Coordinates of C-alpha atoms and ligand atoms in Angstrom, one line a residue:
X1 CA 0.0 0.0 0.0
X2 CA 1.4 3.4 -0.9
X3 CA 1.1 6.0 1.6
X4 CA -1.3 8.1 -0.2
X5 CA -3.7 5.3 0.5
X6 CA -3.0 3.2 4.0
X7 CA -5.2 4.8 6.4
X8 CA -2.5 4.6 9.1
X9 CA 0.3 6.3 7.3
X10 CA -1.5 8.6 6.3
X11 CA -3.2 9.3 9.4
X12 CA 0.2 9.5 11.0
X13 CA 1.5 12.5 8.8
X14 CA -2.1 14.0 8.8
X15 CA -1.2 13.7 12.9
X16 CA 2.3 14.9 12.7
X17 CA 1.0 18.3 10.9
X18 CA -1.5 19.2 13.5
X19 CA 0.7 18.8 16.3
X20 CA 2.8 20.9 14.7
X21 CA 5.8 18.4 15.5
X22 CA 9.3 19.0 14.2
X23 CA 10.0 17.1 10.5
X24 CA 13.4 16.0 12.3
X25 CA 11.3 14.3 15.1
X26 CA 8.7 13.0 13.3
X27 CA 11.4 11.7 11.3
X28 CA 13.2 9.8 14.9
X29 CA 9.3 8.9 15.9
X30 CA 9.0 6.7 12.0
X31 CA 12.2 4.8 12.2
X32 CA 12.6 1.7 14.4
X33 CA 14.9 1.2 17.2
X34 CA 16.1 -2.3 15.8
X35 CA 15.2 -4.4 13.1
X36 CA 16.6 -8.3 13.8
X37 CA 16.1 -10.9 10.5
X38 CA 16.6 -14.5 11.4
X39 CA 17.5 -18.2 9.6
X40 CA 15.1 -20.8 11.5
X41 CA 16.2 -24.3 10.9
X42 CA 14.6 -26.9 12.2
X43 CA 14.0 -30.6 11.5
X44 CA 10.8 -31.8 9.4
X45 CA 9.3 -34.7 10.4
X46 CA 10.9 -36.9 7.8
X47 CA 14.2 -36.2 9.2
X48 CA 14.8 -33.4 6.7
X49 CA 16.2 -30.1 7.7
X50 CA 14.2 -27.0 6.2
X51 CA 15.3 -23.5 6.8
X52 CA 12.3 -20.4 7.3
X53 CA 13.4 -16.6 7.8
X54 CA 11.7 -15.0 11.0
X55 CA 11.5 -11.6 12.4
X56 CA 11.1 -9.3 15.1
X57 CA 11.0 -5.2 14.5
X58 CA 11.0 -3.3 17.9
X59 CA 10.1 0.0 16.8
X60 CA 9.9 2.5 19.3
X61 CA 10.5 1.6 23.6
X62 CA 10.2 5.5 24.8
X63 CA 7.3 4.4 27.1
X64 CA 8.5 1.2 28.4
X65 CA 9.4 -2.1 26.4
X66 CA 8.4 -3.4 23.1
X67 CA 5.3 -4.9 22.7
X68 CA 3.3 -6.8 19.9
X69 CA 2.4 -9.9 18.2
X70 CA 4.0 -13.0 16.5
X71 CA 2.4 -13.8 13.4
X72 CA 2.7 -17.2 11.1
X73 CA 2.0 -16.1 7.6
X74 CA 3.2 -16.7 4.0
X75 CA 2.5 -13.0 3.6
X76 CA 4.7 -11.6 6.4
X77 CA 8.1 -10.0 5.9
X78 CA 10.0 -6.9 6.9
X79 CA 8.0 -4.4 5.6
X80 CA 4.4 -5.9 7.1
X81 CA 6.3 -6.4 10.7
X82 CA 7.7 -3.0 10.4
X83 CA 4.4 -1.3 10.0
X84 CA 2.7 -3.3 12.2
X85 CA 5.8 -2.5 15.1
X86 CA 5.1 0.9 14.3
X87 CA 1.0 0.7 15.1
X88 CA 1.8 -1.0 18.1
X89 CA 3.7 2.0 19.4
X90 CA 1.0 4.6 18.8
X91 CA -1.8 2.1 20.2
X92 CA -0.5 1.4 23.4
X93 CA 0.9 5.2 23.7
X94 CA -3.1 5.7 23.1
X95 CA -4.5 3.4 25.9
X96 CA -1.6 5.0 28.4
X97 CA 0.1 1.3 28.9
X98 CA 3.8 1.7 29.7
X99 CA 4.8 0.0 26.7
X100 CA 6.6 0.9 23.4
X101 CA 5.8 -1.0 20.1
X102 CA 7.1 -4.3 18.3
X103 CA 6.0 -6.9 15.7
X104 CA 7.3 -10.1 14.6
X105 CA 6.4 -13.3 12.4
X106 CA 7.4 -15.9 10.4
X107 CA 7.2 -16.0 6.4
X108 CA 5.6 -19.5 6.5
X109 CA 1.8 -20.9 6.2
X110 CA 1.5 -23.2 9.1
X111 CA -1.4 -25.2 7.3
X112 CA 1.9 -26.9 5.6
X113 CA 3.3 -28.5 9.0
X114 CA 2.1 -30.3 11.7
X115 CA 2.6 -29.8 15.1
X116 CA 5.3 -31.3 16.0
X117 CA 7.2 -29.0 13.2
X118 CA 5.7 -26.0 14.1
X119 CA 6.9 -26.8 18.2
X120 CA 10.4 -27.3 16.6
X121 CA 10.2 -24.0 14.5
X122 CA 8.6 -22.0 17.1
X123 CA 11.1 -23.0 19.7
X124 CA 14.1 -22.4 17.3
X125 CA 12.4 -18.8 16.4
X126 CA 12.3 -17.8 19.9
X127 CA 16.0 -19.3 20.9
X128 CA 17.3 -16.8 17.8
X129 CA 15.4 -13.2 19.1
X130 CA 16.4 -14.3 22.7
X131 CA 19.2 -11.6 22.5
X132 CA 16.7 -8.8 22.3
X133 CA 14.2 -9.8 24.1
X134 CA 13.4 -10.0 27.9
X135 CA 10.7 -9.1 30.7
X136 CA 11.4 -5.8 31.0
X137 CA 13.0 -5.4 27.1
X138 CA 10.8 -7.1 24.6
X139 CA 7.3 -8.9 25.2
X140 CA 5.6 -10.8 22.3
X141 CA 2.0 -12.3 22.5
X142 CA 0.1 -14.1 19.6
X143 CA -1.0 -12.7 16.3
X144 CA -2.8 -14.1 13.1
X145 CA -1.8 -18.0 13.5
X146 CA -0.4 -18.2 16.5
X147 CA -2.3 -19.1 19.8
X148 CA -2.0 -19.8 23.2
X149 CA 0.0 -23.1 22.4
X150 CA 2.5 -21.4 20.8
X151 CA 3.2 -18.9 23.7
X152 CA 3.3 -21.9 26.2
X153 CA 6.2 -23.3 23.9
X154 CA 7.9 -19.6 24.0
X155 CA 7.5 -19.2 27.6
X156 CA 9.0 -22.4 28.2
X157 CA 12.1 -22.1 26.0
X158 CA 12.8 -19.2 27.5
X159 CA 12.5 -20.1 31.0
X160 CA 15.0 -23.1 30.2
X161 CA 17.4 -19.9 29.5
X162 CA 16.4 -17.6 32.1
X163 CA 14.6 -19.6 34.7
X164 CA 10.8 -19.3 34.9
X165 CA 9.5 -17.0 33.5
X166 CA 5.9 -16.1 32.6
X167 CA 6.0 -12.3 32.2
X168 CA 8.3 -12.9 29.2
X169 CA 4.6 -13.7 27.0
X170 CA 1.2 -12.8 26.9
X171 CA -1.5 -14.5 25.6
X172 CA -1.0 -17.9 27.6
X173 CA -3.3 -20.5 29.1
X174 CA -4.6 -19.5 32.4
X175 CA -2.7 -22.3 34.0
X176 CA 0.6 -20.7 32.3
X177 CA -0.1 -17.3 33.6
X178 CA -2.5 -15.8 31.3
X179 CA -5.2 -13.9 32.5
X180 CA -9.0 -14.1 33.2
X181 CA -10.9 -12.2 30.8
X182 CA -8.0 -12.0 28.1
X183 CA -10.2 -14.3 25.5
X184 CA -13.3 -11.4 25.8
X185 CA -11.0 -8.2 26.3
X186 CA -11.0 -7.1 22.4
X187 CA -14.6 -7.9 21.9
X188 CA -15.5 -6.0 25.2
X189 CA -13.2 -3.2 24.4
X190 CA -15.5 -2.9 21.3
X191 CA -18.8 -2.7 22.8
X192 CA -17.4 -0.2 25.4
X193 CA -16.4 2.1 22.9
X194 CA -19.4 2.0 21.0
X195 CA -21.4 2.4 24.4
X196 CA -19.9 5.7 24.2
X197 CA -19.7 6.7 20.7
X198 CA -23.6 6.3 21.6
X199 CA -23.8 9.0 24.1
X200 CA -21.5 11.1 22.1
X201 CA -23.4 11.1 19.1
X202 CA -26.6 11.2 20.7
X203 CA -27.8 7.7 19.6
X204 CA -30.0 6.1 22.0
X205 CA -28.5 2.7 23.0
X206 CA -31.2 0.2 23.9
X207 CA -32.1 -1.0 20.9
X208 CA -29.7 0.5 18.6
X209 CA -29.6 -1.5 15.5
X210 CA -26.2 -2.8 15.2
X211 CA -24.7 -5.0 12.2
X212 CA -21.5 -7.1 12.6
X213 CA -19.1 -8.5 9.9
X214 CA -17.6 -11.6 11.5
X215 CA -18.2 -13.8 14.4
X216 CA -14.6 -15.1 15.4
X217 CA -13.4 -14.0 18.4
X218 CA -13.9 -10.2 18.0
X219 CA -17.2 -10.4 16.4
X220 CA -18.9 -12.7 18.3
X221 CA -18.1 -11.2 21.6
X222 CA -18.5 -7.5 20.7
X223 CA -22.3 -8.8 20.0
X224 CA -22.6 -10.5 23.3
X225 CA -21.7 -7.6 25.3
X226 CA -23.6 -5.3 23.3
X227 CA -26.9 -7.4 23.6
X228 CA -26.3 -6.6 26.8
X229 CA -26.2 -3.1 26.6
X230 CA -29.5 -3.6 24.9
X231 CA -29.0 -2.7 21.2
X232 CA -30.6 -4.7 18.8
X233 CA -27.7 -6.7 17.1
X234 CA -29.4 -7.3 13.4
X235 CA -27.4 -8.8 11.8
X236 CA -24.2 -11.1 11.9
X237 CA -22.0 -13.0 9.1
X238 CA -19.0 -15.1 9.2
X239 CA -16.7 -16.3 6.0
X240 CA -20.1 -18.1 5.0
X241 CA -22.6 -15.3 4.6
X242 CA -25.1 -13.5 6.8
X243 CA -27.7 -13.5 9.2
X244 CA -30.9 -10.7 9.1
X245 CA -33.3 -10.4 11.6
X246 CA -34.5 -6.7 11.6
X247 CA -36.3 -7.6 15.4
X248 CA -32.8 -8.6 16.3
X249 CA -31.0 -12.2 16.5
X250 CA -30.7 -14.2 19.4
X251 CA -27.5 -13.4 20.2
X252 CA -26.8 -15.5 23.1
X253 CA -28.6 -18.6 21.3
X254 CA -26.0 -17.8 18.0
X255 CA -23.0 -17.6 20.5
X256 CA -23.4 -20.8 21.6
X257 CA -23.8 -22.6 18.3
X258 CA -21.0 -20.4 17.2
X259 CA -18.9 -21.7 19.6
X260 CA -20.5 -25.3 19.6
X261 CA -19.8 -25.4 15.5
X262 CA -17.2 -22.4 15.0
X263 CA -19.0 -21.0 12.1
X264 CA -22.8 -19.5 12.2
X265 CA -23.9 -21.7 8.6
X266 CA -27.3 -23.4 9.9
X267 CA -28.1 -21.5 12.9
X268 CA -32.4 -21.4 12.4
X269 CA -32.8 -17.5 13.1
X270 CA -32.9 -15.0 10.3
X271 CA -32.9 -14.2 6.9
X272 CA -29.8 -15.5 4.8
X273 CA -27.9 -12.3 3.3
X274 CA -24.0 -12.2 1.4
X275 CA -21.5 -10.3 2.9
X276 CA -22.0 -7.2 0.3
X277 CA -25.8 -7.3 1.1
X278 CA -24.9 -7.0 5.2
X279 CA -22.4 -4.4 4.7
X280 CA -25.3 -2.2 2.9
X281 CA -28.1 -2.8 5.8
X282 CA -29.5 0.2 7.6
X283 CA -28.4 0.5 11.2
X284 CA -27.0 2.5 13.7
X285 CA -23.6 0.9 14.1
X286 CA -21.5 -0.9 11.3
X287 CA -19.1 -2.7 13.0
X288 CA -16.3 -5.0 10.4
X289 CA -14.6 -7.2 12.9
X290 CA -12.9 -9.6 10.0
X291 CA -11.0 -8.5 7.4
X292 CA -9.1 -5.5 6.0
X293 CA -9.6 -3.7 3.4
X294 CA -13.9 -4.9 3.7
X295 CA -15.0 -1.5 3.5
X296 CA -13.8 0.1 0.0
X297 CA -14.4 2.4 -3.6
X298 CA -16.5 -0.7 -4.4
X299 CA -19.3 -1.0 -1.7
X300 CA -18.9 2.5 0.2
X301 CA -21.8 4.1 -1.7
X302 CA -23.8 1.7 -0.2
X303 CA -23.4 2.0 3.2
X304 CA -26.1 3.2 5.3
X305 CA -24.9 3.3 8.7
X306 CA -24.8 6.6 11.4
X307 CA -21.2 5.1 12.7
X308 CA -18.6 2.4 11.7
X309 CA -16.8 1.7 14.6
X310 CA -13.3 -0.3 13.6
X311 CA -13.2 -4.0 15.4
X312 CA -10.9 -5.5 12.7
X313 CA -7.6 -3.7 11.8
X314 CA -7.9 -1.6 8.8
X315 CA -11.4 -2.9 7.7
X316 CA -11.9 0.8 5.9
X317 CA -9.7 1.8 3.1
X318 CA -8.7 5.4 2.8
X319 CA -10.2 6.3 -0.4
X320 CA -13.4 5.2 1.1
X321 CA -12.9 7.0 4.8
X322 CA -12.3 9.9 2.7
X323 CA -16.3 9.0 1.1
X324 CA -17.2 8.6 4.4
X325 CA -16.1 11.8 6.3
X326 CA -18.2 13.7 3.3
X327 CA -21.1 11.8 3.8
X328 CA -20.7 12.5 7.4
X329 CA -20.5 9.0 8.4
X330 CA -18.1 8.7 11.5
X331 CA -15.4 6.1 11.7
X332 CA -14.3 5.0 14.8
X333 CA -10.8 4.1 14.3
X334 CA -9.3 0.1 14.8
X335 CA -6.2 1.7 17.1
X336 CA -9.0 2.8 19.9
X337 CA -11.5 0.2 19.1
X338 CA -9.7 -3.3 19.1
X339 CA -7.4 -2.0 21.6
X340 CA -8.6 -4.3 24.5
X341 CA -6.7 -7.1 23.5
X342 CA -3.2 -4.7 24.2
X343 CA -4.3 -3.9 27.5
X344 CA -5.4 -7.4 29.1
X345 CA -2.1 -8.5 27.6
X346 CA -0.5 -5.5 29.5
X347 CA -2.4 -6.4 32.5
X348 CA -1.5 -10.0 32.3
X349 CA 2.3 -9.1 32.4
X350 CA 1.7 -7.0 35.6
X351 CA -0.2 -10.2 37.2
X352 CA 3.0 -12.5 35.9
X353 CA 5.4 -9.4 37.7
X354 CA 3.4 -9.5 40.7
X355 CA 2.9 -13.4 41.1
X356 CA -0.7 -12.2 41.7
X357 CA -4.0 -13.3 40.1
X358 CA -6.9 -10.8 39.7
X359 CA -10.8 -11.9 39.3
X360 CA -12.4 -11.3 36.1
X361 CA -14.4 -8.6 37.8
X362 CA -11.0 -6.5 38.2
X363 CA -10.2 -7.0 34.8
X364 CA -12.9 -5.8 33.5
X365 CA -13.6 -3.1 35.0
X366 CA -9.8 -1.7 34.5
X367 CA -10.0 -2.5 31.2
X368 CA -13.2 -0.6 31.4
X369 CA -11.8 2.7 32.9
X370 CA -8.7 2.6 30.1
X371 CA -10.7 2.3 26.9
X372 CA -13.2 4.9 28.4
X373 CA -10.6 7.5 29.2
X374 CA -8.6 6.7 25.9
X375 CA -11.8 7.5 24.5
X376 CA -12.5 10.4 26.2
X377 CA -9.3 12.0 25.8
X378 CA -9.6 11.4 21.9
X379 CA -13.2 12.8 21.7
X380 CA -12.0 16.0 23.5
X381 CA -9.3 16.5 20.9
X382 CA -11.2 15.4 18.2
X383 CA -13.9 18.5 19.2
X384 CA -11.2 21.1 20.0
X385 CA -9.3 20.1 16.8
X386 CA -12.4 19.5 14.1
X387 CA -10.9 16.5 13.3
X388 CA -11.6 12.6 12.4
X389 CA -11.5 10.4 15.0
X390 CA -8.4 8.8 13.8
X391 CA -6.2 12.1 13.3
X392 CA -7.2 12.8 17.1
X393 CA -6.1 9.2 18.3
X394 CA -2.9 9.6 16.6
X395 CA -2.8 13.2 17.8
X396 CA -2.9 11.7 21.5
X397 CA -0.7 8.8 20.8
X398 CA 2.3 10.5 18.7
X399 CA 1.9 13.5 21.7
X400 CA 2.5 11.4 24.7
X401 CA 5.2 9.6 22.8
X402 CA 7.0 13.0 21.5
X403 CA 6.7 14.6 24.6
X404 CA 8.5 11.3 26.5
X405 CA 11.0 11.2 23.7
X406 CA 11.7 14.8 24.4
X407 CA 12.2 14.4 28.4
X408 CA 14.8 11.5 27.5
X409 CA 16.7 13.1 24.5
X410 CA 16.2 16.7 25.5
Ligands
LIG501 P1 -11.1 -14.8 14.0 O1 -10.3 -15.6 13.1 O2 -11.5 -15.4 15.4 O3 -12.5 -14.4 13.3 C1 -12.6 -13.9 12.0 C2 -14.1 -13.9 11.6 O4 -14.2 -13.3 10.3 C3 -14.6 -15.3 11.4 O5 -16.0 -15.4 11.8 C4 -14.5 -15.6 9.9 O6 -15.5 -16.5 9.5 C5 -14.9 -14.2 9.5 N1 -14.5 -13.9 8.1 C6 -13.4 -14.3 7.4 N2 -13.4 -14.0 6.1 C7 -14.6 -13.3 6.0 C8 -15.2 -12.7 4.9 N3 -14.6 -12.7 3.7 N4 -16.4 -12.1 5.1 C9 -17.0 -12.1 6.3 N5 -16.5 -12.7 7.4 C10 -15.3 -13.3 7.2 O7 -10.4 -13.4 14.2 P2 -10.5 -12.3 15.3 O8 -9.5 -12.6 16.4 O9 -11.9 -12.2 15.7 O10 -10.0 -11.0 14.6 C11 -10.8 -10.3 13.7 C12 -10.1 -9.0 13.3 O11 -9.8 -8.2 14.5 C13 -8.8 -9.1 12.6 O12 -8.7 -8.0 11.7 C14 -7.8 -9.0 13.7 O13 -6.5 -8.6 13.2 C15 -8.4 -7.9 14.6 N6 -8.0 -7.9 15.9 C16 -8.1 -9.0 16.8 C17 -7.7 -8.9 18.1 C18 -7.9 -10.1 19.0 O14 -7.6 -9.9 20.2 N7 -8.5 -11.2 18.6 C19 -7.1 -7.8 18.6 C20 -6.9 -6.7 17.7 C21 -7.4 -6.8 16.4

């Protein structure tokens, strides 16, 4: 994607302008502290040796230490991690966690190795970044393809190193570590925010028509906590189409067969609709918790939504966000929205620190005050400013970094 046309990119110069900053900061703010590209060999299981590249970007530790994802993907490479290391930085600079930013992956599709091979690679990925990483340096958690598994495998090479050592991962089984309410927190995250775009934009919330692309992880609990809230949730869809009831599904019927068959083909409620036809429903809140990209020049004109509020990263293009900020539809950007997930990971680090467990109650509600004061604070600049959404989240996230960066360098 050229600048010109990735929304984050271009949001970050947009950002950089209304601060005001310095082109010789915002310069030291783009480029990452280290970049580290390693061989991975590792045996196949038919004795074979086979050699993958891996890699881990920390971009930016001003705040405290790197912090992001490891993703399996045929797709990844230097660039990708790079500008995913970079989002990290400005996202949890957003939610106020005392973290920097990192990414990493490895250029493989793990749908070609079993497990045993993938427990070889992994271990051998994480024995080759161990230089750079730490509890206190570098902190990686799962990403696209990676799980909970994979982290227990992480944690555990690295504790044969360093001693045990939990804090070194997020993301882990709760018997590893990981923390109550971590497999909720980006859902949750989502239905807070839209809670409060809701008060903000004068929409009343019980019964608020509200239309979902996806029902993984994000999707399907963003519509279980906002049935709760009391919108009407009209409409769902996974990779196999959609669901349409304009009295509003049974949500807590569809998460259950969602979870019983992991896809929502079958369920006996609702009209069947394609993803295009979903997309183009009238409601309240649009909210694209799947794919990138899923809200573009092609289907934009037929939107017909009062807010889109970003679960999935980069589900709106910026040719169409441009569309959309005529037509006076208001996006509420994926770096606020999906940002739950960060900060349970953040709080499940300060549990592993502490050698304490908190309740899911205290979980939530923390996780509750962040995203409602990140929000807050981004809502005040975007009024004071006359700016989208996402130029004031950047605004606030590029600010707290600058003005850290200057306190050290100055
Ligand atoms: P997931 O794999 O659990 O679910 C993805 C859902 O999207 C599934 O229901 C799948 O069927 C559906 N889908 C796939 N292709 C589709 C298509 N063409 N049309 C409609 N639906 C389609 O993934 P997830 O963890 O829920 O993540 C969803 C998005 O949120 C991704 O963009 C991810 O990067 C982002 N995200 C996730 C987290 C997290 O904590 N899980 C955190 C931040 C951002």
């Amino acid at each position: 994607m050229s600048s010109s046309t990735d929304p984050t990119s271009a949001a970050y110069a947009q950002a950089v302008k209304e601060l005001g900053l310095k082109k010789n900061i915002a310069k030291a703010l783009e480029i990452p502290d280290r970049e580290l590209t390693v061989e991975i060999p590792f045996r196949r299981d038919n004795g074979e040796i086979e050699s993958v590249v891996g890699f881990r970007v920390q971009h930016n530790n001003t705040r405290g230490p790197f912090k992001g994802g490891i993703r399996y993907h045929e797709h990844v490479d230097i660039d990708e991690v790079r500008s995913l290391a970079t989002l990290m930085t400005w996202k949890t600079s957003l939610l106020d966690i005392p973290y920097g930013g990192g990414k990493g992956g490895i250029g493989v599709d793990p749908r070609n190795y079993s497990k045993t091979e993938l427990e070889r690679m992994s271990r051998r990925f994480f024995r080759a970044i161990d230089p750079i990483i730490g509890i206190n340096v570098d902190i990686p958690a799962p990403d696209v393809n990676t799980n909970a598994q994979v982290m227990s495998w992480f944690m555990d090479e690295y504790s044969q190193l360093h001693g045990y050592s939990p804090a070194i991962v997020t993301g882990k089984p709760l018997e590893l570590g990981g923390s109550a309410g971590r497999e909720a927190a980006t859902g949750k995250g989502t239905a807070v925010i839209t809670r409060e775009t809701a008060k903000k934009w004068n929409i009343e919330l019980k019964n608020a028509k509200v239309v979902i692309q996806g029902f993984g992880n994000v999707g399907s609990y963003a519509a279980k906590f906002l049935h709760e809230y009391g919108c009407k949730v009209i409409a769902v869809s996974d990779v196999t189409g959609g669901l349409y009831d304009p009295d509003g599904l049974d949500i807590d019927s569809l998460f259950e067969y969602n979870s019983a068959n992991k896809t929502i083909d079958g369920f006996d409620q609702g009209k069947k609709v394609t993803n295009d036809e979903l997309l183009a429903l009238e409601c309240d809140f649009l909210i694209p918790a799947a794919l990138g990209s899923a809200i573009n020049e092609k289907n934009v004109d037929s939107l017909n939504c009062k807010v889109i509020v970003e679960a999935a990263n980069g589900p709106v293009t910026g040719s169409a966000a441009n569309k959309l900020w005529d037509k006076k539809i208001a996006i509420i950007p994926d770096i606020l929205t999906n940002a739950g997930g960060v900060t349970v990971s953040y709080f499940e680090w300060v549990q592993n620190l502490q050698q304490f467990k908190w309740t899911e109650n205290d979980v939530n509600q923390k996780l509750e005050d962040k995203m409602v004061n990140a929000f807050n604070e981004v809502y005040e600049v975007k009024k004071s400013k006359q700016v989208p959404m996402r130029i004031a989240s950047f605004m606030v996230a590029i600010d707290r970094v600058h003005v850290a960066y200057n306190l050290r360098e100055g």
